[in-house]
Coordinates of C-alpha atoms in Angstrom, one line a residue:
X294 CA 40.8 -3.9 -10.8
X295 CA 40.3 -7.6 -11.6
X296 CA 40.2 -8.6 -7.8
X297 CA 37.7 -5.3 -7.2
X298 CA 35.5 -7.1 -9.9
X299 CA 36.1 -10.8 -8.4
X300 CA 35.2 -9.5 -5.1
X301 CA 31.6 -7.7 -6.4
X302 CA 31.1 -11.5 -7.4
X303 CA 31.6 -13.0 -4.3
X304 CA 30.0 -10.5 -2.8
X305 CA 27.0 -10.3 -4.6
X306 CA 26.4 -13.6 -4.8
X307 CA 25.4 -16.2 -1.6
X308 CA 28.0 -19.2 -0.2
X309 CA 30.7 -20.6 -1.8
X310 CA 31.9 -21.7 -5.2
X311 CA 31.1 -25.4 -4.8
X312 CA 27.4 -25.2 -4.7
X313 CA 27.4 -22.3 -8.1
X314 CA 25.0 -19.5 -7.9
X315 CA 21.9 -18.9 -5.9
X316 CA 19.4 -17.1 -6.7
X317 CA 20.0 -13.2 -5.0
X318 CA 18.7 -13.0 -1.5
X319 CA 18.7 -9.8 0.5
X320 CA 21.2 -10.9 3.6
X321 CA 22.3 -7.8 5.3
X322 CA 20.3 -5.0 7.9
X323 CA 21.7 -2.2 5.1
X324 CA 20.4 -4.0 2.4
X325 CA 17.2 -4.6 4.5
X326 CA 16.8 -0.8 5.0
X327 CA 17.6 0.0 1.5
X328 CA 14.8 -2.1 0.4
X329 CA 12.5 -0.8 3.0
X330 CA 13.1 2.7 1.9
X331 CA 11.8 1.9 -1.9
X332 CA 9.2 -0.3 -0.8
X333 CA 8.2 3.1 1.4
X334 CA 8.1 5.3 -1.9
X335 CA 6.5 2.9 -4.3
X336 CA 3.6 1.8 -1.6
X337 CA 3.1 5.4 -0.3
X338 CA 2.4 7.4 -4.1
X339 CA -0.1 4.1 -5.6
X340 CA -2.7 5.3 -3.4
X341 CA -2.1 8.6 -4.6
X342 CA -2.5 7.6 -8.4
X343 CA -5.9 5.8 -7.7
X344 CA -7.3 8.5 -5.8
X345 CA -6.5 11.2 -8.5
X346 CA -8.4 8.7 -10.9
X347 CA -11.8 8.6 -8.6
X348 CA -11.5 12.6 -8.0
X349 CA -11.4 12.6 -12.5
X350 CA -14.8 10.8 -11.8
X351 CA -13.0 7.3 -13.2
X352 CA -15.3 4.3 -11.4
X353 CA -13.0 2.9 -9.1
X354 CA -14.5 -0.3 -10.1
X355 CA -12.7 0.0 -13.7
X356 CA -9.3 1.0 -11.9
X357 CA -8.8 -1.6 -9.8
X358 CA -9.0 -3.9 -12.2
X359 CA -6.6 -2.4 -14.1
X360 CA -4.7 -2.2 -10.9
X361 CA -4.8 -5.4 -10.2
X362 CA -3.6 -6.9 -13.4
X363 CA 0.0 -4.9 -13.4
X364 CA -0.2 -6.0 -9.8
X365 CA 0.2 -9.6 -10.5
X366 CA 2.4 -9.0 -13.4
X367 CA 5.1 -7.6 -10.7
X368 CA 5.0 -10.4 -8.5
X369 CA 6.0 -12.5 -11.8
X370 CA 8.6 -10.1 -12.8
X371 CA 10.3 -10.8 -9.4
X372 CA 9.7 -14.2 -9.5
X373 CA 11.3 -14.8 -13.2
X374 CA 14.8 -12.4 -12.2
X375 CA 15.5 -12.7 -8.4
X376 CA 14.1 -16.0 -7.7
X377 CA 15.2 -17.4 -10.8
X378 CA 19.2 -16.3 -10.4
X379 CA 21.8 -19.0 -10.8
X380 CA 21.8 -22.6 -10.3
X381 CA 19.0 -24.6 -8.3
X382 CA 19.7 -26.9 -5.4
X383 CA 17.7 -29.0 -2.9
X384 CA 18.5 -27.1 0.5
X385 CA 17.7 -23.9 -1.6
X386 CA 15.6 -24.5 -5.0
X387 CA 14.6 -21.8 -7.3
X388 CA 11.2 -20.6 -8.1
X389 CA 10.2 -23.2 -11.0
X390 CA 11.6 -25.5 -9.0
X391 CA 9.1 -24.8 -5.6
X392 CA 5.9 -24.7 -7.9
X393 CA 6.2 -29.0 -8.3
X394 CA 7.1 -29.6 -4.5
X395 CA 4.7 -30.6 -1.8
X396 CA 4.3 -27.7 0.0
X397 CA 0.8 -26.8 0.0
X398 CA 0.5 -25.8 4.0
X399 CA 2.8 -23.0 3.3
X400 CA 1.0 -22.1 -0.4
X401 CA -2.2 -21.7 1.4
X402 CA -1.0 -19.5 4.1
X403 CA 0.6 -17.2 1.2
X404 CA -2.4 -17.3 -0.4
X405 CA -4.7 -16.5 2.7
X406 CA -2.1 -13.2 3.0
X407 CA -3.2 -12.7 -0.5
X408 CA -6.9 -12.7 0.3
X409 CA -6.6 -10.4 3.2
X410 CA -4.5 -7.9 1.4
X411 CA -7.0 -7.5 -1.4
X412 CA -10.1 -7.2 0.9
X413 CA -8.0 -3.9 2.5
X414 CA -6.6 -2.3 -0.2
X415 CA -10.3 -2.7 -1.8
X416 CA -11.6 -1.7 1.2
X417 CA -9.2 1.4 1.4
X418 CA -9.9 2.7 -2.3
X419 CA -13.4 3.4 -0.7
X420 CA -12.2 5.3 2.7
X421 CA -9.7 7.4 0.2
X422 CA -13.0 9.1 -1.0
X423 CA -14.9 9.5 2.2
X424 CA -11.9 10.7 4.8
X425 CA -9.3 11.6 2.6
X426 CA -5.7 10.0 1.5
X427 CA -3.7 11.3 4.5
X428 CA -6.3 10.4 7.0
X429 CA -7.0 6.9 5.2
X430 CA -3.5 5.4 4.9
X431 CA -2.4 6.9 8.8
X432 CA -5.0 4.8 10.6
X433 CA -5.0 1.9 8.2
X434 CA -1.4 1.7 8.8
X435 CA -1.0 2.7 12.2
X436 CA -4.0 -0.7 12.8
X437 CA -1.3 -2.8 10.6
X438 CA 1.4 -2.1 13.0
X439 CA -0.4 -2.3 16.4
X440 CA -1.9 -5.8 15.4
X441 CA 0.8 -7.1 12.8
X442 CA 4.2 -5.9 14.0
X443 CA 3.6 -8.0 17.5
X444 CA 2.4 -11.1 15.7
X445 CA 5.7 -11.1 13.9
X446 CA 8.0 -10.4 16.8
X447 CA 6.7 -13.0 17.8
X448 CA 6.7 -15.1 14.6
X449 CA 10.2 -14.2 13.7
X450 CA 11.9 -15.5 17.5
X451 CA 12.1 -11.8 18.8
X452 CA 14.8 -11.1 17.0
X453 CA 13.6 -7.3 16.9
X454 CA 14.4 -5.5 20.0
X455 CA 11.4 -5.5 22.1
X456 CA 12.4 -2.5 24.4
X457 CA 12.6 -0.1 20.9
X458 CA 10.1 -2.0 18.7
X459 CA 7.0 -1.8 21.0
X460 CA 7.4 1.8 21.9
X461 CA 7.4 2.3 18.8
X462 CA 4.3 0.3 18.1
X463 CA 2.9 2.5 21.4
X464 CA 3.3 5.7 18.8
X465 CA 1.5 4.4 16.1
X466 CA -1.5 3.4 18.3
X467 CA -1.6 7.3 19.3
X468 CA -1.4 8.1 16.1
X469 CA -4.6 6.1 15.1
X470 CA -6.5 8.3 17.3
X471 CA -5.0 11.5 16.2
X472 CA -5.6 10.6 12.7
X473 CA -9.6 10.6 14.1
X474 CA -9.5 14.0 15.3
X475 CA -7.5 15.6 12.4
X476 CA -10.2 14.1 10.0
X477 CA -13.5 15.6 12.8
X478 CA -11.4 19.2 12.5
X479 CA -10.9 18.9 8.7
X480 CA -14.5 18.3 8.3
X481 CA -15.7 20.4 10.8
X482 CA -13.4 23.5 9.0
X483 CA -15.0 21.9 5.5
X484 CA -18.8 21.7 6.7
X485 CA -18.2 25.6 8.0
X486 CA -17.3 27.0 4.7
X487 CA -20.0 25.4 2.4
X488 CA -22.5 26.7 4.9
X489 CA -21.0 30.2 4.0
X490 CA -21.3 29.4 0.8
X491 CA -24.8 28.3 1.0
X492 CA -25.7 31.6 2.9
X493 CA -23.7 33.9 -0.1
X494 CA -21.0 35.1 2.4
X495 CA -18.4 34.0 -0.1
X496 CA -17.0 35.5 -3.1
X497 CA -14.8 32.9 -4.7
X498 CA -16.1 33.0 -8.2
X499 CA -14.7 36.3 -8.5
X500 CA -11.2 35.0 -9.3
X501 CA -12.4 32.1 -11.8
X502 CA -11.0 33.9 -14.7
X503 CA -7.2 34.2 -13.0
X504 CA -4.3 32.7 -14.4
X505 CA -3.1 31.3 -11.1
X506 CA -5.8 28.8 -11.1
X507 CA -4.8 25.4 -9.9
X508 CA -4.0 22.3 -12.2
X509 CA -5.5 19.1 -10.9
X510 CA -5.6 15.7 -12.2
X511 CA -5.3 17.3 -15.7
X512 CA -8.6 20.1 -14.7
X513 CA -8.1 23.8 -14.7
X514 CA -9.9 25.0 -12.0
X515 CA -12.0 27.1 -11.6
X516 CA -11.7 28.2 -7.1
X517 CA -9.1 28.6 -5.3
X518 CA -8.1 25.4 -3.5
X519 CA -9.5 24.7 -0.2
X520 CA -12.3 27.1 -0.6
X521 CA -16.2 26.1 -0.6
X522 CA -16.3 26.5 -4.6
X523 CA -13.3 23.9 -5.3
X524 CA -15.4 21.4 -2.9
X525 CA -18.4 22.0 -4.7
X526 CA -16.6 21.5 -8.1
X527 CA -14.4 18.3 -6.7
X528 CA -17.8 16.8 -6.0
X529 CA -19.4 17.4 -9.1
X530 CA -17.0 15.4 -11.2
X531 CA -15.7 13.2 -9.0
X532 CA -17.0 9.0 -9.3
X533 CA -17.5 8.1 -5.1
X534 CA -20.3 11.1 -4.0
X535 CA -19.4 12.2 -0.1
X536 CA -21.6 15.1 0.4
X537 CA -23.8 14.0 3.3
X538 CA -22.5 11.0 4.3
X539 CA -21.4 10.1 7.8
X540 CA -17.9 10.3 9.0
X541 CA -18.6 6.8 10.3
X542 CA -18.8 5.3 6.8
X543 CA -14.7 6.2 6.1
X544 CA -14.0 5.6 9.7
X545 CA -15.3 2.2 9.5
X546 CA -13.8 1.3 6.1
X547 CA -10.4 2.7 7.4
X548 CA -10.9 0.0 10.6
X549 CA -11.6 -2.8 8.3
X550 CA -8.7 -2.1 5.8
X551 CA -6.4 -2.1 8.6
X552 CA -7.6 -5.3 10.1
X553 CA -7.4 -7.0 7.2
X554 CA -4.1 -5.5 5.9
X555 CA -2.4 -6.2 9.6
X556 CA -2.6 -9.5 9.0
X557 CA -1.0 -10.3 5.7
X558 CA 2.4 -10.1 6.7
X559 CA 2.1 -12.6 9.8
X560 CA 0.9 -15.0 6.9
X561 CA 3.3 -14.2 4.6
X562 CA 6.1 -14.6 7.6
X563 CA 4.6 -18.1 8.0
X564 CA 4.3 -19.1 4.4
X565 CA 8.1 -18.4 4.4
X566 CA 9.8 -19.6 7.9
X567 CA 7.2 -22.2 8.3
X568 CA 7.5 -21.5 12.2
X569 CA 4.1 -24.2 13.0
X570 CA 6.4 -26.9 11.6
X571 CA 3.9 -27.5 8.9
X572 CA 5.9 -28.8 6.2
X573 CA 7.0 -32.1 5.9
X574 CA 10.6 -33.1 6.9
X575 CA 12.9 -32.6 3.8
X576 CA 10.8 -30.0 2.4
X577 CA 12.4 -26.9 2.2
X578 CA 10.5 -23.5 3.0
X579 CA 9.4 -21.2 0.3
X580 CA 11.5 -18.7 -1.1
X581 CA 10.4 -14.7 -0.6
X582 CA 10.0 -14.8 -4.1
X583 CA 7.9 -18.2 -4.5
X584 CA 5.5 -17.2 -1.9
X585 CA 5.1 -13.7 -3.4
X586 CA 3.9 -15.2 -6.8
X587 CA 1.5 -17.4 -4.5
X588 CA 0.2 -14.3 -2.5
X589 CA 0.1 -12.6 -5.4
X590 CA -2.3 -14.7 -7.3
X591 CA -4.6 -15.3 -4.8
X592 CA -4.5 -11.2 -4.4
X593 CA -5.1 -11.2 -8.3
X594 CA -8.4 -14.1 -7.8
X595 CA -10.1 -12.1 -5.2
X596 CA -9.8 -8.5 -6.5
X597 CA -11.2 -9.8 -10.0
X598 CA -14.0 -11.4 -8.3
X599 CA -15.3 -9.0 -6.1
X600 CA -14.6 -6.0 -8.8
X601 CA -16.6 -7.8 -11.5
X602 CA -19.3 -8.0 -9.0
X603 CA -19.3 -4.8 -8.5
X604 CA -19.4 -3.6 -11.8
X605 CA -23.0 -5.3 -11.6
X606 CA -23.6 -4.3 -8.3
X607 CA -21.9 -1.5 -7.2
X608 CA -21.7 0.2 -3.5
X609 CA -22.2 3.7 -2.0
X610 CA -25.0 4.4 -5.1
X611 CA -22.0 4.1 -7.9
X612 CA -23.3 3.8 -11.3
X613 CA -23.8 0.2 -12.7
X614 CA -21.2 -0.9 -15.4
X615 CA -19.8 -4.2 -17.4
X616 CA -17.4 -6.1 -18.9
X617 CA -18.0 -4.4 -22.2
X618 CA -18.0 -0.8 -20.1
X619 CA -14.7 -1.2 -19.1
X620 CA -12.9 -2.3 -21.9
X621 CA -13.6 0.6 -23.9
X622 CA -12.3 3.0 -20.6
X623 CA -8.9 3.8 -21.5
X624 CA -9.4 7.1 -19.6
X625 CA -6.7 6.8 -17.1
X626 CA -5.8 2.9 -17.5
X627 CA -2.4 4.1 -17.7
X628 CA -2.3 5.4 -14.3
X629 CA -3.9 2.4 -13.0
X630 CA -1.3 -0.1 -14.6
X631 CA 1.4 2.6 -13.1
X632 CA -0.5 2.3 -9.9
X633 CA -0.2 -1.7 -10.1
X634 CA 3.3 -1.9 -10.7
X635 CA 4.3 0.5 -7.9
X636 CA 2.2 -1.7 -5.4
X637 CA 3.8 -4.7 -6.5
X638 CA 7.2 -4.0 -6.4
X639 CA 6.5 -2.0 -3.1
X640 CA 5.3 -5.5 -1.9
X641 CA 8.4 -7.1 -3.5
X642 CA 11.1 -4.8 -1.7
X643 CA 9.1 -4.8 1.5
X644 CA 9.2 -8.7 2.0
X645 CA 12.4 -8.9 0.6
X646 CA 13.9 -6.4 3.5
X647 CA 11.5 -8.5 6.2
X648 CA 13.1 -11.8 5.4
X649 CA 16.7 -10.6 6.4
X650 CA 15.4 -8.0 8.9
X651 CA 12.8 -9.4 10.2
X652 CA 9.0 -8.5 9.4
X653 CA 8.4 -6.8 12.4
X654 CA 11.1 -4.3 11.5
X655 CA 9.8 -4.3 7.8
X656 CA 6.4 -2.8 9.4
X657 CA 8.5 0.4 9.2
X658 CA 7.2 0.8 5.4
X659 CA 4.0 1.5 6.8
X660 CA 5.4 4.9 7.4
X661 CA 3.7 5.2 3.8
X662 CA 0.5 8.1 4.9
X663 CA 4.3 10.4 5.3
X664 CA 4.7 10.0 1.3
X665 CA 0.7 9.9 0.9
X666 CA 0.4 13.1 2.8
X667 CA 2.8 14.9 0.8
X668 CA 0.7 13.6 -2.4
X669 CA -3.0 14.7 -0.8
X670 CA -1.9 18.3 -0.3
X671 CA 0.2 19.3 -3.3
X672 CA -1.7 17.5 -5.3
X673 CA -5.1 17.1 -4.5
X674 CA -5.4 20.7 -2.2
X675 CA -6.2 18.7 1.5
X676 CA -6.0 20.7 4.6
X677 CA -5.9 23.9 2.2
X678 CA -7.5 27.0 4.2
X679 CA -8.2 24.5 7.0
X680 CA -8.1 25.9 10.9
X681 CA -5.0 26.5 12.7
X682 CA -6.7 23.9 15.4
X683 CA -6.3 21.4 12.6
X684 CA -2.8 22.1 11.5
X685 CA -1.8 21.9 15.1
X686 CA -2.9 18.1 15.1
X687 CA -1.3 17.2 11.7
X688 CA 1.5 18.2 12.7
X689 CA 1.3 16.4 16.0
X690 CA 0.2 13.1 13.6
X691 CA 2.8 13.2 11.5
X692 CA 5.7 13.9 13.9
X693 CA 4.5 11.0 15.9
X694 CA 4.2 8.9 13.2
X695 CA 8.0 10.0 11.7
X696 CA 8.9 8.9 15.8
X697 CA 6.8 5.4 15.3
X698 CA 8.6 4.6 12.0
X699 CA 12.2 5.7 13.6
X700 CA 11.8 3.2 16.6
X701 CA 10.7 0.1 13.9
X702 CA 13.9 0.8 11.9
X703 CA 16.1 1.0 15.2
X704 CA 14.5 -2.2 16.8
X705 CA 15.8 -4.5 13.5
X706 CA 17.5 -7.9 13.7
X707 CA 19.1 -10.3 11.9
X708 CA 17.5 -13.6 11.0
X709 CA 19.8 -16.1 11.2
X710 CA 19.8 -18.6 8.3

């Protein structure tokens, strides 16, 4: 038993006994995957969370703020435990001990990852409204790996094998456009039964008094789910007001979150390996965790900025608000921090599983719309009494994007030290 629990210790720990404890870094493809399969859960239900808030008609302006704070706090959560384990040394300092070195090039390029991430989650909290959660996260995602997976196999020396990774990356680009048409056929079935209800050919309000009505976000209501009357009634209460507005407008804001979201892992995989030589000789790279808390903050600065803005200013003809507004809104802020930590900590895993596999492979975790689609039909009634035309090309979405996310996983590497 006593060499069992000697063993754990060597195990769990990095090199020998001569240079004490390190502080715990992720070193092995099964502990790569194992992080990557957390980082999938936690990073596909947060989107879920702040949806559910805008459909209780909570300004999404008040929840990301809320969203962001718990965000940060994760980031130094992570820093304080895994980047702080064990002893400190010069070829591989802790966390405290990075923040008073002279590593700015790779600080700014965290921080720059930081920037873009905010601007397409922000940007995403709007397309959740206009195209739906399933339809959002699948192109947003399916963007990310298309542009960011091939600027890290690159990045990271090809250590991912090309002949798996970019057939895989060939999958998620179909996918982007099957996402398109899923979201013209959802509509289209949508658009057909409010003009039936518009022309009285429906008699959903006959059944508003059943017990088998539907619990949502904490509403009884008072339609059966997917008919014209629950649209009617989602739109009534909910913050972000859709009727009427082009498909374009989510299209587009799907686009932008998934340009600007493909392109914070490249910069995180640069704050970290330093592959542009940027640092000066005797400076060691930044730790995962060290360039987290960096990205993190600069995430934090950017979301606070723009959000107070628009709590002046707001977009899509949102009610105005303030400060003093959104301090008193406790409706939902506990959902929101929830939402912040999962996001976080989804972050956390995922980069944590990239250093040792190598980002490219880590992409996998965009396989997130699978967990987000689960969320948007049980819980907020998509694709409900939809056309069999559009089941047909779900389907066909989500099995190609289960054979995208397969192909990432099977195409990891190691990264040697």
């Amino acid at each position: 038993m006593e060499l069992l629990k000697f063993r754990f210790l060597i195990s769990f720990t990095t090199e020998g006994l001569g240079s004490g404890l390190k502080m715990y870094i992720v070193d092995s493809k099964g502990g790569a995957i194992t992080c990557m399969l957390f980082a999938l859960l936690f990073l596909g239900t947060w989107p879920a969370i702040l949806t559910l808030l805008e459909r209780r008609g909570r300004l999404p302006q008040h929840t990301y703020l809320d969203y962001t704070i718990t965000n940060l706090l994760a980031a130094v959560l992570i820093a304080f435990t895994f980047g702080e384990f064990g002893h400190t040394n010069d070829d591989e300092p802790n966390f405290l001990a990075q923040l008073s070195q002279n590593n700015w090039p790779s600080v700014l390029f965290a921080m720059a990852g930081g920037v873009v991430l905010s601007l397409g989650n922000l940007s995403s909290q709007y397309a959740w409204a206009f195209v739906g959660l399933s339809v959002t996260n699948v192109i947003c995602s399916s963007v990310t790996v298309v542009i960011g997976t091939s600027l890290n196999y690159f990045l990271d020396g090809k250590i991912n094998r090309a002949e798996i990774l970019f057939p895989g990356v060939a999958c998620f680009l179909i996918a982007v456009g099957l996402g398109s048409v899923v979201h013209t056929s959802n509509a289209k079935d949508n658009q057909a039964k409010l003009d039936k209800l518009e022309e009285g050919l429906t008699s959903d309000r006959s059944n508003t008094n059943s017990n088998e009505d539907m619990e949502f976000g904490g509403f009884i209501e008072k339609a059966k789910t997917g008919t014209a009357n629950f649209l009617v009634e989602l739109e009534s209460r909910r913050a972000i007001k859709v009727f009427g507005k082009s498909t374009l407008v989510g299209l587009t804001m799907c686009l932008i979150s998934g340009l600007c979201v493909s392109l914070f892992t490249p910069l995180f995989n640069l704050a970290t390996n330093d592959q542009w030589h940027t640092l000066d000789e005797g400076v060691s790279h930044l730790s995962v965790y060290t360039t987290f808390f960096y990205f993190s903050c600069s995430c934090f600065v950017i979301a606070i900025i723009l959000n107070v803005t628009f709590l002046y200013h707001p977009m899509f003809n949102l009610p105005t608000s303030s400060i003093k507004a959104y301090l008193s809104d406790w409706d939902g802020r506990g959902w929101a921090f929830l939402a912040g930590f999962l996001c976080g900590f989804g972050n956390g895993l995922q980069f944590m599983g990239g250093q040792a596999a190598g980002y490219a492979a880590a992409d996998a975790v965009q396989a997130l719309p699978l967990v987000s689609t689960f969320w948007g039909v049980v819980l907020f009634g998509e694709y409900h009494k939809s056309s069999r035309r559009t089941y047909v090309l779900l389907v066909c979405m989500l099995s190609m994007f289960i054979v995208a996310v397969g192909l990432l996983m099977a195409s990891s590497g190691h990264r040697k030290s």
